[in-house]
Tab-separated table of C-alpha atoms in Angstrom:
chain	number	residue	atom	x	y	z
A	7	MET	CA	0.000	0.000	0.000
A	8	SER	CA	2.618	2.527	-1.026
A	9	HIS	CA	0.075	4.846	-2.596
A	10	GLU	CA	-3.203	5.018	-0.755
A	11	GLU	CA	-6.116	5.919	-2.957
A	12	HIS	CA	-8.742	8.282	-1.688
A	13	ALA	CA	-12.263	8.883	-2.895
A	14	ALA	CA	-13.941	12.251	-2.998
A	15	GLY	CA	-14.344	13.604	0.514
A	16	GLY	CA	-11.184	11.843	1.689
A	17	ALA	CA	-12.809	8.449	2.286
A	18	HIS	CA	-10.354	5.575	2.471
A	19	VAL	CA	-10.300	3.176	-0.470
A	20	MET	CA	-9.279	-0.428	0.208
A	21	SER	CA	-6.518	-1.628	-2.100
A	22	PRO	CA	-7.060	-4.911	-4.006
A	23	LYS	CA	-4.043	-6.344	-2.190
A	24	VAL	CA	-5.599	-5.791	1.239
A	25	LEU	CA	-9.047	-6.997	0.099
A	26	LEU	CA	-7.637	-10.228	-1.330
A	27	GLY	CA	-5.327	-10.677	1.654
A	28	ILE	CA	-8.220	-10.445	4.113
A	29	TRP	CA	-10.278	-12.793	1.935
A	30	GLY	CA	-7.420	-15.327	1.929
A	31	ALA	CA	-7.055	-15.047	5.707
A	32	LEU	CA	-10.796	-15.633	6.162
A	33	ILE	CA	-10.727	-18.724	3.936
A	34	PHE	CA	-7.666	-20.042	5.785
A	35	LEU	CA	-9.316	-19.497	9.190
A	36	THR	CA	-12.479	-21.258	7.973
A	37	ALA	CA	-10.372	-24.258	6.967
A	38	LEU	CA	-8.570	-24.069	10.326
A	39	THR	CA	-11.792	-24.101	12.320
A	40	VAL	CA	-13.124	-27.082	10.322
A	41	TRP	CA	-9.810	-28.892	10.833
A	42	SER	CA	-9.708	-28.172	14.575
A	43	ALA	CA	-13.295	-29.428	14.965
A	44	GLN	CA	-12.214	-32.838	13.636
A	45	HIS	CA	-9.801	-33.239	16.539
A	46	ASP	CA	-10.838	-33.792	20.080
A	47	LEU	CA	-9.566	-30.762	21.936
A	48	GLY	CA	-11.526	-31.634	25.043
A	49	ARG	CA	-12.929	-28.734	26.984
A	50	ILE	CA	-11.127	-26.030	25.028
A	51	ASP	CA	-12.753	-26.846	21.682
A	52	LEU	CA	-15.495	-24.225	22.156
A	53	VAL	CA	-12.866	-21.651	23.177
A	54	VAL	CA	-10.776	-22.450	20.073
A	55	ALA	CA	-13.815	-22.293	17.750
A	56	MET	CA	-15.027	-18.998	19.231
A	57	GLY	CA	-11.491	-17.578	19.231
A	58	ILE	CA	-11.106	-18.287	15.493
A	59	ALA	CA	-14.590	-16.884	14.804
A	60	THR	CA	-13.731	-13.721	16.757
A	61	ILE	CA	-10.511	-13.244	14.751
A	62	LYS	CA	-12.504	-13.678	11.520
A	63	ALA	CA	-15.160	-11.241	12.735
A	64	SER	CA	-12.468	-8.692	13.644
A	65	LEU	CA	-10.886	-8.957	10.180
A	66	VAL	CA	-14.267	-8.420	8.504
A	67	ALA	CA	-15.111	-5.465	10.781
A	68	LEU	CA	-11.707	-3.748	10.596
A	69	TYR	CA	-11.077	-4.111	6.859
A	70	PHE	CA	-14.213	-5.065	4.904
A	71	MET	CA	-16.293	-2.713	7.068
A	72	HIS	CA	-13.516	-0.064	7.052
A	73	LEU	CA	-13.641	0.359	10.843
A	74	ARG	CA	-9.871	0.675	11.035
A	75	TYR	CA	-9.938	3.733	8.784
A	76	ASP	CA	-13.330	5.000	9.864
A	77	LYS	CA	-14.325	7.624	12.384
A	78	GLY	CA	-13.592	6.471	15.932
A	79	PHE	CA	-17.185	7.095	16.892
A	80	HIS	CA	-18.435	4.220	14.740
A	81	GLY	CA	-16.063	1.927	16.619
A	82	VAL	CA	-17.410	3.247	19.932
A	83	VAL	CA	-20.968	2.533	18.764
A	84	ILE	CA	-20.199	-1.049	17.782
A	85	ILE	CA	-18.036	-1.838	20.834
A	86	GLY	CA	-20.755	-0.350	23.045
A	87	ALA	CA	-23.234	-2.770	21.478
A	88	LEU	CA	-20.886	-5.717	22.093
A	89	VAL	CA	-20.487	-4.701	25.756
A	90	PHE	CA	-24.264	-4.852	26.134
A	91	VAL	CA	-24.397	-8.234	24.377
A	92	PHE	CA	-21.761	-9.496	26.811
A	93	LEU	CA	-23.705	-8.182	29.823
A	94	PHE	CA	-26.957	-9.641	28.474
A	95	VAL	CA	-25.626	-13.131	27.814
A	96	SER	CA	-23.484	-13.351	30.958
A	97	MET	CA	-26.253	-12.126	33.278
A	98	VAL	CA	-28.688	-14.640	31.819
A	99	LEU	CA	-26.112	-17.433	32.115
A	100	LEU	CA	-25.558	-16.564	35.787
A	101	ASP	CA	-29.254	-17.161	36.334
A	102	ARG	CA	-29.654	-20.235	34.199
A	103	ASN	CA	-30.164	-22.748	37.018
A	104	GLN	CA	-32.802	-20.678	38.754
A	105	TYR	CA	-35.763	-22.713	37.519
A	106	GLN	CA	-34.075	-26.074	36.933
A	107	ALA	CA	-35.733	-27.562	40.036
A	108	ASP	CA	-39.178	-26.602	38.682
A	109	ILE	CA	-38.325	-28.072	35.272
A	110	ASP	CA	-37.118	-31.329	36.847
A	111	ALA	CA	-40.252	-31.592	38.994
A	112	ARG	CA	-42.451	-31.033	35.952
A	113	THR	CA	-40.490	-33.590	33.913
A	114	ILE	CA	-40.983	-36.214	36.623
A	115	GLU	CA	-44.670	-35.313	36.828
A	116	LEU	CA	-45.100	-35.737	33.063
A	117	GLU	CA	-43.209	-39.033	33.005
A	118	ALA	CA	-45.395	-40.394	35.797
A	119	ARG	CA	-48.538	-39.952	33.705
B	1	MET	CA	-22.445	31.723	4.457
B	2	THR	CA	-24.585	33.433	7.052
B	3	ILE	CA	-28.079	34.722	6.610
B	4	ALA	CA	-26.719	38.239	7.019
B	5	ASN	CA	-24.491	37.699	3.965
B	6	GLN	CA	-27.382	36.478	1.888
B	7	VAL	CA	-29.487	39.450	2.834
B	8	ALA	CA	-26.691	41.938	2.420
B	9	ALA	CA	-25.404	40.694	-0.903
B	10	PRO	CA	-28.015	38.807	-2.871
B	11	PRO	CA	-25.980	38.693	-6.111
B	12	HIS	CA	-23.305	36.551	-4.431
B	13	VAL	CA	-25.737	33.800	-3.524
B	14	GLU	CA	-25.664	32.382	-7.027
B	15	GLU	CA	-21.865	32.249	-7.023
B	16	HIS	CA	-21.664	30.493	-3.655
B	17	ALA	CA	-24.274	27.853	-4.358
B	18	ALA	CA	-22.560	25.317	-6.571
B	19	PRO	CA	-24.910	23.305	-8.787
B	20	ARG	CA	-26.315	20.636	-6.531
B	21	ALA	CA	-25.219	17.089	-7.317
B	22	PRO	CA	-28.066	14.663	-8.037
B	23	PHE	CA	-29.408	12.571	-5.119
B	24	ILE	CA	-28.178	15.015	-2.482
B	25	ALA	CA	-31.198	15.841	-0.351
B	26	GLU	CA	-32.064	19.451	0.420
B	27	HIS	CA	-31.665	19.136	4.168
B	28	PHE	CA	-27.982	18.201	3.942
B	29	GLU	CA	-25.181	20.714	3.567
B	30	GLY	CA	-23.667	18.612	0.839
B	31	ALA	CA	-22.562	15.177	-0.325
B	32	GLU	CA	-20.205	14.575	2.595
B	33	HIS	CA	-22.764	15.587	5.210
B	34	GLN	CA	-25.342	13.257	3.643
B	35	PHE	CA	-22.835	10.395	3.480
B	36	GLU	CA	-21.724	10.774	7.107
B	37	SER	CA	-25.327	10.974	8.335
B	38	GLY	CA	-26.285	7.875	6.371
B	39	LYS	CA	-23.255	5.980	7.611
B	40	LEU	CA	-23.965	6.773	11.269
B	41	GLY	CA	-27.567	5.718	10.737
B	42	MET	CA	-26.398	2.428	9.213
B	43	TRP	CA	-24.062	1.685	12.128
B	44	ILE	CA	-26.875	2.320	14.593
B	45	PHE	CA	-29.116	-0.010	12.580
B	46	LEU	CA	-26.361	-2.650	12.727
B	47	VAL	CA	-26.274	-2.223	16.519
B	48	THR	CA	-29.998	-3.037	16.687
B	49	GLU	CA	-29.326	-6.069	14.475
B	50	ILE	CA	-26.540	-7.287	16.765
B	51	LEU	CA	-28.729	-6.872	19.842
B	52	PHE	CA	-31.604	-8.605	18.059
B	53	PHE	CA	-29.462	-11.624	17.129
B	54	SER	CA	-27.919	-11.665	20.610
B	55	GLY	CA	-31.304	-12.785	21.961
B	56	MET	CA	-31.001	-15.979	19.933
B	57	PHE	CA	-27.328	-16.421	20.805
B	58	CYS	CA	-28.369	-16.062	24.438
B	59	ALA	CA	-31.005	-18.798	24.090
B	60	TYR	CA	-28.336	-20.943	22.448
B	61	ALA	CA	-25.879	-20.322	25.309
B	62	VAL	CA	-28.422	-21.180	27.980
B	63	TYR	CA	-29.634	-24.402	26.313
B	64	ARG	CA	-26.138	-25.538	25.445
B	65	SER	CA	-24.786	-24.921	28.940
B	66	GLN	CA	-27.739	-26.797	30.461
B	67	HIS	CA	-27.877	-29.632	27.915
B	68	PRO	CA	-24.522	-30.064	26.153
B	69	GLU	CA	-25.442	-33.686	25.266
B	70	ILE	CA	-28.324	-32.520	23.041
B	71	PHE	CA	-26.000	-30.272	21.082
B	72	SER	CA	-23.209	-32.782	20.542
B	73	TYR	CA	-25.747	-35.426	19.535
B	74	ALA	CA	-27.922	-33.323	17.227
B	75	SER	CA	-25.035	-31.473	15.582
B	76	GLN	CA	-24.062	-34.762	13.896
B	77	PHE	CA	-27.163	-34.472	11.726
B	78	LEU	CA	-25.922	-31.212	10.239
B	79	ASP	CA	-23.787	-31.472	7.121
B	80	SER	CA	-20.588	-29.622	8.037
B	81	THR	CA	-19.344	-29.885	4.425
B	82	MET	CA	-22.353	-27.937	3.185
B	83	GLY	CA	-22.033	-25.527	6.101
B	84	GLY	CA	-18.347	-25.045	5.288
B	85	ILE	CA	-19.034	-24.453	1.584
B	86	ASN	CA	-21.687	-21.922	2.550
B	87	THR	CA	-19.199	-20.140	4.810
B	88	VAL	CA	-16.779	-19.863	1.889
B	89	VAL	CA	-19.580	-18.686	-0.439
B	90	LEU	CA	-20.567	-15.973	2.023
B	91	ILE	CA	-16.948	-14.859	2.528
B	92	CYS	CA	-16.522	-14.579	-1.266
B	93	SER	CA	-19.745	-12.601	-1.438
B	94	SER	CA	-18.421	-10.340	1.308
B	95	LEU	CA	-15.229	-9.805	-0.705
B	96	THR	CA	-17.170	-8.743	-3.807
B	97	ALA	CA	-19.335	-6.460	-1.624
B	98	ALA	CA	-16.209	-4.783	-0.209
B	99	TRP	CA	-14.829	-4.534	-3.744
B	100	SER	CA	-18.046	-2.922	-4.987
B	101	VAL	CA	-17.472	-0.105	-2.472
B	102	ARG	CA	-13.976	0.377	-3.906
B	103	CYS	CA	-15.347	0.487	-7.472
B	104	ALA	CA	-18.026	2.985	-6.470
B	105	GLN	CA	-15.489	5.199	-4.688
B	106	LEU	CA	-13.252	5.232	-7.745
B	107	GLY	CA	-16.107	5.694	-10.203
B	108	GLN	CA	-15.486	2.360	-11.969
B	109	ARG	CA	-18.990	1.726	-13.311
B	110	LYS	CA	-18.304	-1.615	-15.036
B	111	GLY	CA	-16.439	-2.948	-12.023
B	112	LEU	CA	-19.279	-1.831	-9.778
B	113	ILE	CA	-21.891	-3.621	-11.891
B	114	LEU	CA	-19.751	-6.782	-11.973
B	115	THR	CA	-19.052	-6.857	-8.221
B	116	LEU	CA	-22.695	-6.145	-7.349
B	117	ALA	CA	-23.817	-8.952	-9.677
B	118	LEU	CA	-21.270	-11.347	-8.143
B	119	THR	CA	-22.464	-10.440	-4.649
B	120	ILE	CA	-26.034	-11.299	-5.646
B	121	LEU	CA	-24.799	-14.536	-7.214
B	122	GLY	CA	-23.078	-15.475	-3.953
B	123	ALA	CA	-26.257	-14.749	-2.016
B	124	PHE	CA	-28.267	-17.024	-4.309
B	125	GLY	CA	-25.580	-19.706	-3.994
B	126	PHE	CA	-25.862	-19.506	-0.219
B	127	LEU	CA	-29.648	-19.795	-0.314
B	128	GLY	CA	-29.472	-22.681	-2.800
B	129	ILE	CA	-27.219	-24.709	-0.511
B	130	LYS	CA	-29.404	-23.750	2.452
B	131	TYR	CA	-32.449	-25.022	0.525
B	132	VAL	CA	-30.777	-28.407	-0.055
B	133	GLU	CA	-29.893	-28.623	3.637
B	134	TYR	CA	-33.373	-27.631	4.771
B	135	SER	CA	-35.037	-30.190	2.465
B	136	HIS	CA	-32.843	-32.936	3.927
B	137	LYS	CA	-33.858	-31.869	7.430
B	138	PHE	CA	-37.545	-31.850	6.457
B	139	HIS	CA	-37.225	-35.244	4.802
B	140	ASP	CA	-35.471	-36.723	7.844
B	141	GLY	CA	-38.013	-35.261	10.260
B	142	LEU	CA	-35.309	-33.190	11.970
B	143	LEU	CA	-37.689	-30.393	12.851
B	144	PRO	CA	-38.379	-28.214	15.886
B	145	GLY	CA	-40.750	-28.987	18.715
B	146	LYS	CA	-43.706	-31.240	18.075
B	147	TYR	CA	-42.755	-31.676	14.397
B	148	TYR	CA	-39.605	-33.575	15.372
B	149	HIS	CA	-39.876	-37.174	14.163
B	150	VAL	CA	-36.389	-38.371	13.251
B	151	GLN	CA	-36.298	-41.087	10.589
B	152	SER	CA	-34.242	-44.173	11.379
B	153	GLU	CA	-32.362	-43.943	8.036
B	154	ALA	CA	-31.153	-40.476	9.045
B	155	VAL	CA	-29.841	-41.871	12.320
B	156	ALA	CA	-28.083	-44.696	10.478
B	157	ASP	CA	-26.615	-42.240	7.949
B	158	VAL	CA	-24.606	-40.435	10.589
B	159	GLY	CA	-23.301	-43.706	11.985
B	160	LEU	CA	-25.609	-43.930	14.943
B	161	ASP	CA	-27.490	-47.025	15.929
B	162	ALA	CA	-30.831	-46.884	14.170
B	163	SER	CA	-32.290	-49.668	16.278
B	164	ILE	CA	-32.521	-47.370	19.276
B	165	PRO	CA	-35.896	-45.678	19.097
B	166	ALA	CA	-36.266	-41.952	19.512
B	167	ALA	CA	-36.758	-41.143	23.169
B	168	THR	CA	-39.885	-39.168	22.369
B	169	GLU	CA	-41.631	-42.324	21.230
B	170	GLY	CA	-41.223	-43.762	24.686
B	171	GLU	CA	-40.564	-47.339	23.598
B	172	SER	CA	-38.644	-49.822	25.674
B	173	HIS	CA	-34.874	-49.740	25.597
B	174	GLU	CA	-34.151	-53.313	24.619
B	175	ALA	CA	-30.664	-54.681	24.417
B	176	ALA	CA	-29.280	-52.888	21.391
B	177	PRO	CA	-26.586	-54.277	19.102
B	178	GLU	CA	-23.208	-52.573	18.944
B	179	PRO	CA	-23.309	-49.201	17.187
B	180	ALA	CA	-21.767	-49.089	13.730
B	181	HIS	CA	-18.299	-47.566	13.676
B	182	ASP	CA	-17.736	-47.582	9.930
B	183	SER	CA	-18.506	-43.885	9.365
B	184	GLY	CA	-15.745	-41.301	9.311
B	185	HIS	CA	-16.518	-39.463	12.512
B	186	ALA	CA	-16.916	-40.892	15.984
B	187	PRO	CA	-20.590	-41.146	16.821
B	188	VAL	CA	-22.057	-40.402	20.189
B	189	GLU	CA	-22.703	-43.712	21.855
B	190	GLY	CA	-25.892	-44.705	23.535
B	191	PRO	CA	-29.484	-43.714	23.001
B	192	GLU	CA	-30.727	-40.390	21.785
B	193	PRO	CA	-30.877	-37.799	24.578
B	194	ALA	CA	-34.253	-36.325	25.437
B	195	ASN	CA	-35.418	-33.091	23.839
B	196	VAL	CA	-33.230	-33.154	20.713
B	197	LYS	CA	-36.072	-31.147	19.165
B	198	ILE	CA	-34.799	-28.121	21.134
B	199	PHE	CA	-31.596	-28.112	19.070
B	200	PHE	CA	-33.575	-28.057	15.841
B	201	GLY	CA	-35.745	-25.252	17.207
B	202	ILE	CA	-32.605	-23.191	17.780
B	203	TYR	CA	-31.079	-24.302	14.466
B	204	PHE	CA	-34.104	-23.309	12.387
B	205	ALA	CA	-34.703	-20.066	14.294
B	206	MET	CA	-31.116	-18.873	13.947
B	207	THR	CA	-30.393	-20.014	10.380
B	208	GLY	CA	-33.918	-19.047	9.307
B	209	VAL	CA	-33.667	-15.472	10.540
B	210	HIS	CA	-30.161	-15.296	9.071
B	211	GLY	CA	-31.507	-16.613	5.760
B	212	LEU	CA	-34.231	-13.960	5.851
B	213	HIS	CA	-31.471	-11.357	6.129
B	214	VAL	CA	-29.799	-12.868	3.064
B	215	ILE	CA	-33.088	-12.628	1.128
B	216	ILE	CA	-33.512	-8.969	2.147
B	217	GLY	CA	-29.888	-8.372	1.149
B	218	ILE	CA	-30.603	-9.765	-2.334
B	219	GLY	CA	-33.494	-7.330	-2.696
B	220	VAL	CA	-31.336	-4.350	-1.740
B	221	TYR	CA	-28.478	-5.493	-3.982
B	222	VAL	CA	-30.815	-5.853	-6.969
B	223	TRP	CA	-31.916	-2.248	-6.349
B	224	LEU	CA	-28.252	-1.172	-6.211
B	225	LEU	CA	-27.484	-3.083	-9.410
B	226	VAL	CA	-30.319	-1.333	-11.258
B	227	ARG	CA	-29.096	2.048	-10.044
B	228	ALA	CA	-25.492	1.190	-10.935
B	229	ILE	CA	-26.558	0.249	-14.471
B	230	LYS	CA	-28.382	3.601	-14.690
B	231	GLY	CA	-25.104	5.245	-13.687
B	232	HIS	CA	-26.409	6.850	-10.504
B	233	PHE	CA	-23.297	6.268	-8.431
B	234	ARG	CA	-20.219	8.472	-8.625
B	235	PRO	CA	-17.202	9.078	-6.397
B	236	ASP	CA	-19.076	11.837	-4.541
B	237	TYR	CA	-22.257	9.772	-4.240
B	238	TYR	CA	-21.889	6.109	-3.317
B	239	GLY	CA	-23.497	6.009	0.135
B	240	PRO	CA	-26.071	3.296	-0.686
B	241	VAL	CA	-23.321	0.954	-1.965
B	242	ASP	CA	-21.237	1.545	1.167
B	243	PHE	CA	-24.103	1.147	3.640
B	244	THR	CA	-25.506	-1.970	1.996
B	245	ALA	CA	-22.029	-3.510	2.056
B	246	LEU	CA	-21.880	-2.825	5.827
B	247	TYR	CA	-25.184	-4.688	6.228
B	248	TRP	CA	-23.928	-7.524	4.042
B	249	HIS	CA	-20.730	-7.856	6.088
B	250	LEU	CA	-22.811	-8.066	9.265
B	251	VAL	CA	-24.846	-10.908	7.751
B	252	ASP	CA	-21.512	-12.595	6.993
B	253	LEU	CA	-20.277	-11.931	10.557
B	254	ILE	CA	-23.317	-13.617	12.081
B	255	TRP	CA	-22.803	-16.675	9.890
B	256	ILE	CA	-19.129	-16.769	10.943
B	257	PHE	CA	-20.372	-17.410	14.493
B	258	LEU	CA	-23.328	-19.624	13.547
B	259	PHE	CA	-21.225	-22.071	11.532
B	260	PRO	CA	-18.958	-23.355	14.347
B	261	LEU	CA	-21.725	-23.048	16.971
B	262	LEU	CA	-24.182	-25.233	15.048
B	263	TYR	CA	-22.180	-27.438	12.670
B	264	LEU	CA	-18.838	-28.002	14.360
B	265	ILE	CA	-19.794	-29.284	17.803
B	266	HIS	CA	-17.563	-32.134	18.750
């Protein structure tokens, strides 16, 4: 990227080299996640799969979605949303056993019929 | 240009007001203002999309943490080859979408038409593969809730023991012969866990809503293609191409998470 092209208004233009490079990385990471799923990684397999997916998502967001070259505020907006997603999912997961006793009782009741 | 200037020197107004570019709405100061406003609006829309999908990811997380056995059992019925091909198709479609923004920024009309058409092609490819997958699931009775009635051939196909009846049928668990081990991947041993239908509820809800987004994306891209052929887009007016590409990348992002979460459970 020796000469960066710019559109009218100073918007950043992605070079073909970067676009193809990111595409290649995404294809490679897809192959990697399929390959890793064929091996028993025990308890870390979900962490590995989500880690690869997060790297892929970051590449798409930073380059295909121009976030790296975009106004910082758009990054704040999207990271703010992800913070709320994290809070939402983690709070619900903390509470997930709350009604398990009721569910078990109901299951036993139904099976007894 | 203040109001005082306009009032004081009316003849200068004509000089200051450059001929307005087409498609720039009156209430914007100019092309850049319109573009930045549209882009912020698109990002905020994407935030609502992320929060909307997070509800389904949350349901997934709760059910999987409570019943991991359902997920590892039922995931074997999903075709990870087709899922993988679809991931690649969507990534290629994302590449052409990103490239269409480049073409629009640089005023390359032919390139823009080509990349938009390729993006639409990728979207149709994705839906075509999804259709084949869905018809297999319908045929095998791998459906959500009360519609779940797994066929024994489907169980045998993934290397599981077909002689074990589905738990929902409530038949006796007689002494079952050894499960077949001839298929490529290691099957889950033992009988089917209860409530496998929950997995297919989550599978159809998540991939279905994602597929709906792909269909909407096709509609928007066809509109863009028509406008590109008419020559509407130019380096100082390409907002719709840019914003639609952002939406398309988000649809790709969601699939990037759905693929390992649904298809690649060990």
